[in-house]
mmCIF file of C-alpha atoms in Angstrom:
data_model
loop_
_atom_site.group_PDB
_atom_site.id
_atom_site.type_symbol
_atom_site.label_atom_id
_atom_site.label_comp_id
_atom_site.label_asym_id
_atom_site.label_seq_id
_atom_site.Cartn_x
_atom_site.Cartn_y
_atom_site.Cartn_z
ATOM 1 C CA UNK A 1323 81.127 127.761 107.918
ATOM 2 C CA UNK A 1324 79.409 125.181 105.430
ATOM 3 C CA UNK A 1325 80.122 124.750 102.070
ATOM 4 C CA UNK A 1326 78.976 128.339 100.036
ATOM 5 C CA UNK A 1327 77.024 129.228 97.021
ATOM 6 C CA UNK A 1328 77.969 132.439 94.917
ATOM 7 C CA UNK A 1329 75.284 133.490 92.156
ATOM 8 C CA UNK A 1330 74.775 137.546 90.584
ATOM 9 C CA UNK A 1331 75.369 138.889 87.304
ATOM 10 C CA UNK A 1332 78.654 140.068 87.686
ATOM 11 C CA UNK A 1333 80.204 137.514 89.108
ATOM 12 C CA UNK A 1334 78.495 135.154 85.557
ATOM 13 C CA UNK A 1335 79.769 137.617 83.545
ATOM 14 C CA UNK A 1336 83.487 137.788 84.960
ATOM 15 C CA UNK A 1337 83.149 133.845 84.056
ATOM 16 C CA UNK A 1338 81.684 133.939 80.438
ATOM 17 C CA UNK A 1339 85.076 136.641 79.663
ATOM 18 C CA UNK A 1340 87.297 133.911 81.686
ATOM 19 C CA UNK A 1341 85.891 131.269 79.734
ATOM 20 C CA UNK A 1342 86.581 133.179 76.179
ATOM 21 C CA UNK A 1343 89.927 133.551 77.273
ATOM 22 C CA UNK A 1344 90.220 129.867 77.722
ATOM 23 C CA UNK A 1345 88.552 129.173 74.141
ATOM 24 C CA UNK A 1346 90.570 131.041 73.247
ATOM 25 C CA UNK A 1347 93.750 129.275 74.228
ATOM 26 C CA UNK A 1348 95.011 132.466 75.708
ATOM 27 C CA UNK A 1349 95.804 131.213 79.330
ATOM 28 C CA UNK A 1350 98.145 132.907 80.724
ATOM 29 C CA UNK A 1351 96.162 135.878 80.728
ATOM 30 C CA UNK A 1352 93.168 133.815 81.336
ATOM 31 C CA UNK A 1353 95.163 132.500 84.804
ATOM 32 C CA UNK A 1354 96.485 136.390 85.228
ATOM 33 C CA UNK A 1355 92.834 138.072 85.100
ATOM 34 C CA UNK A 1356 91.243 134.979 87.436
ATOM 35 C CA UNK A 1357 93.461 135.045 90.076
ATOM 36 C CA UNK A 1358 93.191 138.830 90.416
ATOM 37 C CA UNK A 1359 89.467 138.797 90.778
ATOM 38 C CA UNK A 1360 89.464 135.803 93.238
ATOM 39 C CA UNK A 1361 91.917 138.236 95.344
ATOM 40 C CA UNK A 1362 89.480 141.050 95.366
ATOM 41 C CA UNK A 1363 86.979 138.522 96.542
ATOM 42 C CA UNK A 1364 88.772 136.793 98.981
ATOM 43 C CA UNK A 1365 90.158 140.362 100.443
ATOM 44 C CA UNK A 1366 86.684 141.127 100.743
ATOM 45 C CA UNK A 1367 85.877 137.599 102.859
ATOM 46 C CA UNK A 1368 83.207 137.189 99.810
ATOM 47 C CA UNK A 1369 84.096 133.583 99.976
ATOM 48 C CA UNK A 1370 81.139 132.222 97.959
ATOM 49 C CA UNK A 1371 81.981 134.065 94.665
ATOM 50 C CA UNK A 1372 85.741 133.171 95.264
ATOM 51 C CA UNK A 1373 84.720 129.602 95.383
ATOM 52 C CA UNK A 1374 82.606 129.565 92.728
ATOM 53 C CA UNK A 1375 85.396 131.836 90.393
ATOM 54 C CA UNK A 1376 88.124 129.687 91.403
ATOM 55 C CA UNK A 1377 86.453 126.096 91.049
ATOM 56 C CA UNK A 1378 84.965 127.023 87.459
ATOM 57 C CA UNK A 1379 88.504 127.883 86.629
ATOM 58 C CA UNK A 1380 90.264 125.071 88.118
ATOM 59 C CA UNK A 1381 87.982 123.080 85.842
ATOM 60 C CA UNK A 1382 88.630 124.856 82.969
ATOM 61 C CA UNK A 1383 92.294 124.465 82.863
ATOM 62 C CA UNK A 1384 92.233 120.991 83.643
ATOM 63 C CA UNK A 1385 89.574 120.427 81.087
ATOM 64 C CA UNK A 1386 91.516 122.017 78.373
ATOM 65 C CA UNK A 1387 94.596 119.720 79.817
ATOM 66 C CA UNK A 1388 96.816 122.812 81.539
ATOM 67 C CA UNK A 1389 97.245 121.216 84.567
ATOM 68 C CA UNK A 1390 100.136 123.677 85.752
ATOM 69 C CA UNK A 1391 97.672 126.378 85.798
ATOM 70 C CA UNK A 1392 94.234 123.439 87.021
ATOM 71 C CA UNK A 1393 95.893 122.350 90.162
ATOM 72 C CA UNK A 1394 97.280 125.928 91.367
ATOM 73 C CA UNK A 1395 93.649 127.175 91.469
ATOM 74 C CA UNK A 1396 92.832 123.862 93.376
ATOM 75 C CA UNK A 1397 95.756 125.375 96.003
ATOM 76 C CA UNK A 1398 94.060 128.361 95.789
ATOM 77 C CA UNK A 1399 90.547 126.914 96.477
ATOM 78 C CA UNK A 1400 92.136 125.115 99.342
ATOM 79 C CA UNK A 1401 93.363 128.178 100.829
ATOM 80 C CA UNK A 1402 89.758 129.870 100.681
ATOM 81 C CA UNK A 1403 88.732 126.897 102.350
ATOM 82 C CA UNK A 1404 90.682 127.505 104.940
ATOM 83 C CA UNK A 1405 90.106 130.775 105.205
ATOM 84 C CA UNK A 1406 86.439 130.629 105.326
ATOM 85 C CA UNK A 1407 86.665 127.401 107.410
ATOM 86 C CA UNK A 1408 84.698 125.574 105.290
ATOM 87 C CA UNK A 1409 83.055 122.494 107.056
ATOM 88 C CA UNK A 1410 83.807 118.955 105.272
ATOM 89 C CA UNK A 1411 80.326 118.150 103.904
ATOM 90 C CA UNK A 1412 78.969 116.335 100.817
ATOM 91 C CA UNK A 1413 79.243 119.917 98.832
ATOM 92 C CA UNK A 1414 82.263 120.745 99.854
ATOM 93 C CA UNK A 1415 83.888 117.247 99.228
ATOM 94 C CA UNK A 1416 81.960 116.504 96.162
ATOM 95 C CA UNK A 1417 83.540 119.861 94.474
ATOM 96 C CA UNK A 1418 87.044 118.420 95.435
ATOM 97 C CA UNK A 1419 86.229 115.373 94.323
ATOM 98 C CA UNK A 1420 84.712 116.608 90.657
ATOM 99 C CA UNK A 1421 88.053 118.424 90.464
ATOM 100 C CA UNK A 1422 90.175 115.969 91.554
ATOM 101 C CA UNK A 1423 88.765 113.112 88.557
ATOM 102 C CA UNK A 1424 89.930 115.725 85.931
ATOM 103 C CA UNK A 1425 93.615 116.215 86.941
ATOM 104 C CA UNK A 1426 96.287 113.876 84.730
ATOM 105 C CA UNK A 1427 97.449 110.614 86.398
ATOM 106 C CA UNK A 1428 101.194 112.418 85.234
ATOM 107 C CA UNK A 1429 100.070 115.714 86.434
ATOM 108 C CA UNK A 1430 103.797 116.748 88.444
ATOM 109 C CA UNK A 1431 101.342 118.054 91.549
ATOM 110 C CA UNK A 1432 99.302 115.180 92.054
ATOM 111 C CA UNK A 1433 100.331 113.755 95.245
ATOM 112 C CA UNK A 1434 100.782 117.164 96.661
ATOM 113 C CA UNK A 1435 96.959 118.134 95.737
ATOM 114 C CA UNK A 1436 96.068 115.093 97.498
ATOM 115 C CA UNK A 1437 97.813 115.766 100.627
ATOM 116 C CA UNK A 1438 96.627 119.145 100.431
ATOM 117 C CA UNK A 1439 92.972 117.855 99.808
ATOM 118 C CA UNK A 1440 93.166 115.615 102.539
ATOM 119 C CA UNK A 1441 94.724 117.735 104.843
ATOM 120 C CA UNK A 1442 91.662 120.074 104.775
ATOM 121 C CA UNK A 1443 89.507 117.276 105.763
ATOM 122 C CA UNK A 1444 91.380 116.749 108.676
ATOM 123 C CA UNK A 1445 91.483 119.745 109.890
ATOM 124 C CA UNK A 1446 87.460 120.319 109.086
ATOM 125 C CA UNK A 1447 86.291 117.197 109.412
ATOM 126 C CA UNK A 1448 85.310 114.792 112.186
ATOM 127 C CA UNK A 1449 87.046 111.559 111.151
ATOM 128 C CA UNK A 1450 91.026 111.586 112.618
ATOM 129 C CA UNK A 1451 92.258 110.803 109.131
ATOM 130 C CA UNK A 1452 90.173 112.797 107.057
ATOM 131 C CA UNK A 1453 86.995 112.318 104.848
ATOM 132 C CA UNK A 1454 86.072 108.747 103.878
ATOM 133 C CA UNK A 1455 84.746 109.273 100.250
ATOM 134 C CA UNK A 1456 87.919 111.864 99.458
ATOM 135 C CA UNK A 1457 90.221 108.986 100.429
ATOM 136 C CA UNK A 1458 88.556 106.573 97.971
ATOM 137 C CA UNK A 1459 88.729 109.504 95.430
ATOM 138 C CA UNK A 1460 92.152 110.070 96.157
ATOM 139 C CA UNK A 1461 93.608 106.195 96.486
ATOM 140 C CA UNK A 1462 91.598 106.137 92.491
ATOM 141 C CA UNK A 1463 93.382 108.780 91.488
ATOM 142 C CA UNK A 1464 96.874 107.764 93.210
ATOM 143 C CA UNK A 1465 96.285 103.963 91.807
ATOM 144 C CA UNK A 1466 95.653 105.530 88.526
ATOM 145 C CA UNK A 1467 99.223 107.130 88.490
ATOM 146 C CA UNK A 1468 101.141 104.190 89.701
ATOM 147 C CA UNK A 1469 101.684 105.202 93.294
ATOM 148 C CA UNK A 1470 100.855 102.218 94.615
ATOM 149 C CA UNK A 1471 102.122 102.671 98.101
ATOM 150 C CA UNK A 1472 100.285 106.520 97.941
ATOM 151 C CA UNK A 1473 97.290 104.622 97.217
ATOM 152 C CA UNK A 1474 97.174 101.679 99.758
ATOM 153 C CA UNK A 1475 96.867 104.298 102.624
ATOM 154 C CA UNK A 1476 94.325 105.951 101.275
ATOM 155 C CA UNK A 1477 92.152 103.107 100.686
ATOM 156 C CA UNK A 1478 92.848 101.576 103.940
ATOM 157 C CA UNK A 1479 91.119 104.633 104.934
ATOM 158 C CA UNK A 1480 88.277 104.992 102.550
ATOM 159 C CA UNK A 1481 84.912 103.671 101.943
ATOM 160 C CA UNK A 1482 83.356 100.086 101.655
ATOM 161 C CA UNK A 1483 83.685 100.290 97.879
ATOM 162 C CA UNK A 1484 87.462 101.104 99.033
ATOM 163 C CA UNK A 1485 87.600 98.283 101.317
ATOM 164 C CA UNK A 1486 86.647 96.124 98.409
ATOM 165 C CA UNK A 1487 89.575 98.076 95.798
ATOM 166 C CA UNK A 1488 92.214 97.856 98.458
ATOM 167 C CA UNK A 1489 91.321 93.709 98.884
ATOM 168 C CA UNK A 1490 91.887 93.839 94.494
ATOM 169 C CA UNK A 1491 94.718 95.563 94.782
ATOM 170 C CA UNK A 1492 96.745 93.519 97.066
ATOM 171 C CA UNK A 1493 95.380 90.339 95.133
ATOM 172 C CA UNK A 1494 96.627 91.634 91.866
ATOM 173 C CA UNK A 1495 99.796 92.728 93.379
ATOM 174 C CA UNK A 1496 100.217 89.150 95.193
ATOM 175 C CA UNK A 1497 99.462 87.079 91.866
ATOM 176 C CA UNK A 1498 101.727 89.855 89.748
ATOM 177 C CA UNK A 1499 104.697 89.228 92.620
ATOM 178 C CA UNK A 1500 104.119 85.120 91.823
ATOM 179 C CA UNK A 1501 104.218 85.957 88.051
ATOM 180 C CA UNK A 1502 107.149 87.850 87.562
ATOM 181 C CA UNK A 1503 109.393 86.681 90.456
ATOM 182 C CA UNK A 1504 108.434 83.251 90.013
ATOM 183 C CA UNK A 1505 107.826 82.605 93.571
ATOM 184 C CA UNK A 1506 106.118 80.014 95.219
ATOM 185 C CA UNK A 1507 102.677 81.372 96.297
ATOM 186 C CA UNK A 1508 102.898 80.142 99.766
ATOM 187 C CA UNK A 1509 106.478 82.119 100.571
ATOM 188 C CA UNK A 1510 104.989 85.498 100.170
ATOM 189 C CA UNK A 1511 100.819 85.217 100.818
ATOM 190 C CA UNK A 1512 101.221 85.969 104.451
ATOM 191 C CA UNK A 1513 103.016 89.044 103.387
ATOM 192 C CA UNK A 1514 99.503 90.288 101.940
ATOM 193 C CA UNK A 1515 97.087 89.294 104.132
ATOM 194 C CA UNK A 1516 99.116 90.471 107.095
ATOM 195 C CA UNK A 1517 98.544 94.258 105.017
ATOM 196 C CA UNK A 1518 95.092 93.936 105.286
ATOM 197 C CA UNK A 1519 94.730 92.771 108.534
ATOM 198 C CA UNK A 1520 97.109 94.841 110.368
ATOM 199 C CA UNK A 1521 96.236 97.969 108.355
ATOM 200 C CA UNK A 1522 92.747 97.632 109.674
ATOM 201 C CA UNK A 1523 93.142 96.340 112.902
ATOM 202 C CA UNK A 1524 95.413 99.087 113.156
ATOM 203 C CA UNK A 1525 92.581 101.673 113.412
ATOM 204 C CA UNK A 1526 90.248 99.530 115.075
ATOM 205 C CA UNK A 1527 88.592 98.395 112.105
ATOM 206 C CA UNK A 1528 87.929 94.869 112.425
ATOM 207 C CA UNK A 1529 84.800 94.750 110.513
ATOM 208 C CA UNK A 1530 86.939 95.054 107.092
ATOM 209 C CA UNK A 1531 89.853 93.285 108.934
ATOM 210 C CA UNK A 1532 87.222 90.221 108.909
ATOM 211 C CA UNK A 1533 85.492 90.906 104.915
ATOM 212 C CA UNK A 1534 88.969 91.464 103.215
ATOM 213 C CA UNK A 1535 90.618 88.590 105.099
ATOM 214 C CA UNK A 1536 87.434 86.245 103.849
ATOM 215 C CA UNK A 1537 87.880 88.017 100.268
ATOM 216 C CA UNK A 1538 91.368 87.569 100.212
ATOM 217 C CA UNK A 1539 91.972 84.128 101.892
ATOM 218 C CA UNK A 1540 88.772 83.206 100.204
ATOM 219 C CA UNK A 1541 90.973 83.802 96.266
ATOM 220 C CA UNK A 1542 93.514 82.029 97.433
ATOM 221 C CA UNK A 1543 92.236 78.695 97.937
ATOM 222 C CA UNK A 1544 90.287 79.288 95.004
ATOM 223 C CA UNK A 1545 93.384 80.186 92.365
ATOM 224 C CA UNK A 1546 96.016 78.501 94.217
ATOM 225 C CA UNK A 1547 94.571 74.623 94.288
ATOM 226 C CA UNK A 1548 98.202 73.349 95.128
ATOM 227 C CA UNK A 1549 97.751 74.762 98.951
ATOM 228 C CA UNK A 1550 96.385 72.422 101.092
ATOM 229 C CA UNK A 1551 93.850 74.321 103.069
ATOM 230 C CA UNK A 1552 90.513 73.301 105.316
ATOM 231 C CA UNK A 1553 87.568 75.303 106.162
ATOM 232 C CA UNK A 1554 87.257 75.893 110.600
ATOM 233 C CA UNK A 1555 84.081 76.740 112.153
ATOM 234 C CA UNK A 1556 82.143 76.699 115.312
ATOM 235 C CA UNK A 1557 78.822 78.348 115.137
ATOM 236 C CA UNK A 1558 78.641 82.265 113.524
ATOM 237 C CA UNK A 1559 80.926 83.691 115.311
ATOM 238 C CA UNK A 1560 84.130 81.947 114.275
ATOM 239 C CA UNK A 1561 85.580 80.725 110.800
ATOM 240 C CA UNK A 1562 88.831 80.495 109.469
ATOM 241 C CA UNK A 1563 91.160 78.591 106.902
ATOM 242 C CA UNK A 1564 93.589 76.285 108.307
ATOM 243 C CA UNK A 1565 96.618 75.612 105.906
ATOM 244 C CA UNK A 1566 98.669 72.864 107.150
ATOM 245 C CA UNK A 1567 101.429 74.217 105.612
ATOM 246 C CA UNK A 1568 101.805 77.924 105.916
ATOM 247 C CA UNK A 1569 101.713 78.320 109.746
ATOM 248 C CA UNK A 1570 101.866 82.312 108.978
ATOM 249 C CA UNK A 1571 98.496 82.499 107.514
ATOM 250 C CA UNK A 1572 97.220 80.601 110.622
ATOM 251 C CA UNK A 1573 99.027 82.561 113.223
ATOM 252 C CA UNK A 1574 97.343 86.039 111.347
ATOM 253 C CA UNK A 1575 93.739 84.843 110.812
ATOM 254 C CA UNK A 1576 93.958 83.715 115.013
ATOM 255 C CA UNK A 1577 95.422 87.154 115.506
ATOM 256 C CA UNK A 1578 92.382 88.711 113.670
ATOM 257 C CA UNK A 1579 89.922 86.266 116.262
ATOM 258 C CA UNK A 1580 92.161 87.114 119.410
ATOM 259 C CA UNK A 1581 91.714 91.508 118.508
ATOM 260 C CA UNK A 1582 87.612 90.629 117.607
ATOM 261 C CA UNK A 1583 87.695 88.691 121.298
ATOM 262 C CA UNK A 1584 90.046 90.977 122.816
ATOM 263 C CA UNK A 1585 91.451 87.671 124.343
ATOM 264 C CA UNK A 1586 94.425 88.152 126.056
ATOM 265 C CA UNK A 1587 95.679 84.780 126.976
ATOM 266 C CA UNK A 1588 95.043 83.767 123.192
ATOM 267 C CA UNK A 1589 97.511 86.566 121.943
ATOM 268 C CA UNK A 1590 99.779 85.912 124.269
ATOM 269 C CA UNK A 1591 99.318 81.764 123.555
ATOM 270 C CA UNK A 1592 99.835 82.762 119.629
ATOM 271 C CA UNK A 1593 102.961 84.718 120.647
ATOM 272 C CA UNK A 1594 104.373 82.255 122.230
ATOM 273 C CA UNK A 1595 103.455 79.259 120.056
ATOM 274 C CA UNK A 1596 104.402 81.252 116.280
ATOM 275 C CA UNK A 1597 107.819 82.182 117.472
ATOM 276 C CA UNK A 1598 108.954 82.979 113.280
ATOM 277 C CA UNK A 1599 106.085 85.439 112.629
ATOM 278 C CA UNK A 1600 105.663 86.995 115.910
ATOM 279 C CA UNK A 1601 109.354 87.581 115.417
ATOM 280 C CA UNK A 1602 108.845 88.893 111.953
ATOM 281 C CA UNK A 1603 106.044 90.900 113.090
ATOM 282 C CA UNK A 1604 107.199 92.005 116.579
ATOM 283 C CA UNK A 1605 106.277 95.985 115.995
ATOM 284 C CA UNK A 1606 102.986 95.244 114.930
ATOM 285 C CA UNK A 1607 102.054 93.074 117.663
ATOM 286 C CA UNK A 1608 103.767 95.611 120.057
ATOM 287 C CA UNK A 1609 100.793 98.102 119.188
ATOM 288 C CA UNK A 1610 98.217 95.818 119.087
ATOM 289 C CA UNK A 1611 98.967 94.759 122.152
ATOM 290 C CA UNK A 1612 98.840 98.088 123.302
ATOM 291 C CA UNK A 1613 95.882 99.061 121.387
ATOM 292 C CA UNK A 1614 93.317 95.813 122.122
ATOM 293 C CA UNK A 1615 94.820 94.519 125.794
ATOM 294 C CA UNK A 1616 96.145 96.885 127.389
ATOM 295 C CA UNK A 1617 100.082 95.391 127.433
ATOM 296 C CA UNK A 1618 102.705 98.248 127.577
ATOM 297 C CA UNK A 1619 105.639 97.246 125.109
ATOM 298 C CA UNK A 1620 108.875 98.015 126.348
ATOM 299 C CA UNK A 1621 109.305 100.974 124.149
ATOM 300 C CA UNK A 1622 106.674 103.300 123.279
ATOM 301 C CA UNK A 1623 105.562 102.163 119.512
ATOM 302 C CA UNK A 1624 105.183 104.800 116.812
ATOM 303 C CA UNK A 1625 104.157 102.448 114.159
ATOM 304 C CA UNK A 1626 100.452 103.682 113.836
ATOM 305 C CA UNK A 1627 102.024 107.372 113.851
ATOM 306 C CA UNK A 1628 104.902 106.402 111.064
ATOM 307 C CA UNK A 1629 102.207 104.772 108.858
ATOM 308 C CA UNK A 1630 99.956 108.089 108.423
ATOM 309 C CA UNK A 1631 102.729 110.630 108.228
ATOM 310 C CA UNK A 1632 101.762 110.647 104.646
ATOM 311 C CA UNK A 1633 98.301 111.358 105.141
ATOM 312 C CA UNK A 1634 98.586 114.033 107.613
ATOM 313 C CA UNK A 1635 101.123 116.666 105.620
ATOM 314 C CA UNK A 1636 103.566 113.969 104.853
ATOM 315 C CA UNK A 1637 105.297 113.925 100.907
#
């Protein structure tokens, strides 16, 4: 079923006496009276006025900044959804989304809404990891409330304009970690780009694998002057930065050309010839060897599997 539209006179006029209530500041009863005629609805699979009821109420609460009471109507929505099967579309994901903007960064449910949100998508949806445009929403949101970790997942899995976030946030984070730590830029930078690129090539996206390694690589010779780098090319298919002296950033950026290639001799070659990070990143390059050329790893990797249990019903 696709997203639903409720509209008759009753139905308005049970939402003008909610919406006193709320003016009111009387909210308990306002939650008390809502919920009860949501159940009738939903008992009587009239899913389009339940909808409607409970998303005007959801928005209600959270606009008047009673987010106990906001985010267990958007349970309750999700439910319906459920329910009534209700196909991921641009109505159904926009209302989620409209919702979603209005609950508090320190809201106590936050990460559970998301998961819940994103669960639905999932299950309704016809991307494996749920809608695109509710992950950007969500890894916002997350970013918002300092769950930073929350976050990267979600925009890993989002949009463009995610792609573009997720690049930010790892730069900030990387030039934060230099600040405060007082480390030497090229200790830790592989440990950032290797997010990106792994995170993408991970699920097969090597289109922002390539963009967010040029956006990222691209900052770092520009802020960090004391790296030596220089520019490789060879016609429009292949361009990286060579830095003399952070063979880590090398190995990762030839990683990224050997998945786009799906040359097998090359990832072995690199394997063999960047002993320290194919060490350092021997579970990562156990899947992707699995994934892009077909080379069994001695144990069956669950590192693809690990990294989404939070997305798919995970806490």
């Amino acid at each position: 079923m696709s997203a639903m539209h409720g509209n008759n006179s009753k139905l308005d006029r049970v939402i003008a006496r909610f919406q006193k209530r709320i003016e009111e500041a009387n909210y308990y009863e306002a939650h008390q009276t809502l919920r009860t005629i949501a159940n009738r609805y939903v008992n009587s699979k009239s899913y389009p006025d339940a909808v409607q009821l409970i998303t005007h109420g959801a928005r209600a609460f959270l606009t008047a900044k009673q987010g106990g009471e906001g985010t267990d109507l958007i349970f309750y929505l999700l439910e319906v959804y459920d329910l009534a099967a209700i196909a991921v579309d641009d109505t159904s994901v926009a209302r989620l989304i409209q919702l979603l903007v209005l609950v508090e960064p320190q809201e106590p449910n936050l990460k559970d809404v998301a998961t819940g949100m994103n669960n639905w998508s999932v299950k309704f949806g016809d991307c494996k990891f749920g809608d695109a445009h509710l992950h950007n929403a969500i890894a916002s949101k997350l970013l918002e409330a300092g769950m930073v970790y929350e976050a990267e997942r979600y925009f890993m899995l989002g949009t463009a304009e995610s792609r573009g976030k997720y690049v930010s946030l790892l730069w900030n984070w990387f030039s934060q970690s230099i600040e405060d730590d007082k480390k030497d830029s090229s200790s830790i930078a592989g440990n950032f780009l290797s997010r990106l690129i792994f995170n993408y090539l991970f699920i097969l996206n090597i289109n922002f694998a390539v963009k967010s390694r040029d956006e990222f690589v691209g900052q770092l010779v520009a802020n960090c002057p004391q790296l030596e780098s220089e520019v490789l090319e060879k016609g429009e298919t292949f361009k990286m930065w060579y830095f003399p002296q952070i063979p880590e950033l090398n190995f990762l950026q030839l990683l990224l050309l050997a998945c786009q290639t799906k040359d097998k001799t090359l990832f072995l070659k690199l394997k063999e010839q960047y002993k320290d990070a194919s060490s350092k990143f021997q579970s990562q390059l156990e899947f992707l060897g699995q994934e892009y050329f077909g080379i069994i790893a001695p144990r069956q990797s669950n590192l693809l599997q690990d990294m989404m249990s939070g997305l798919l019903g995970g806490k």
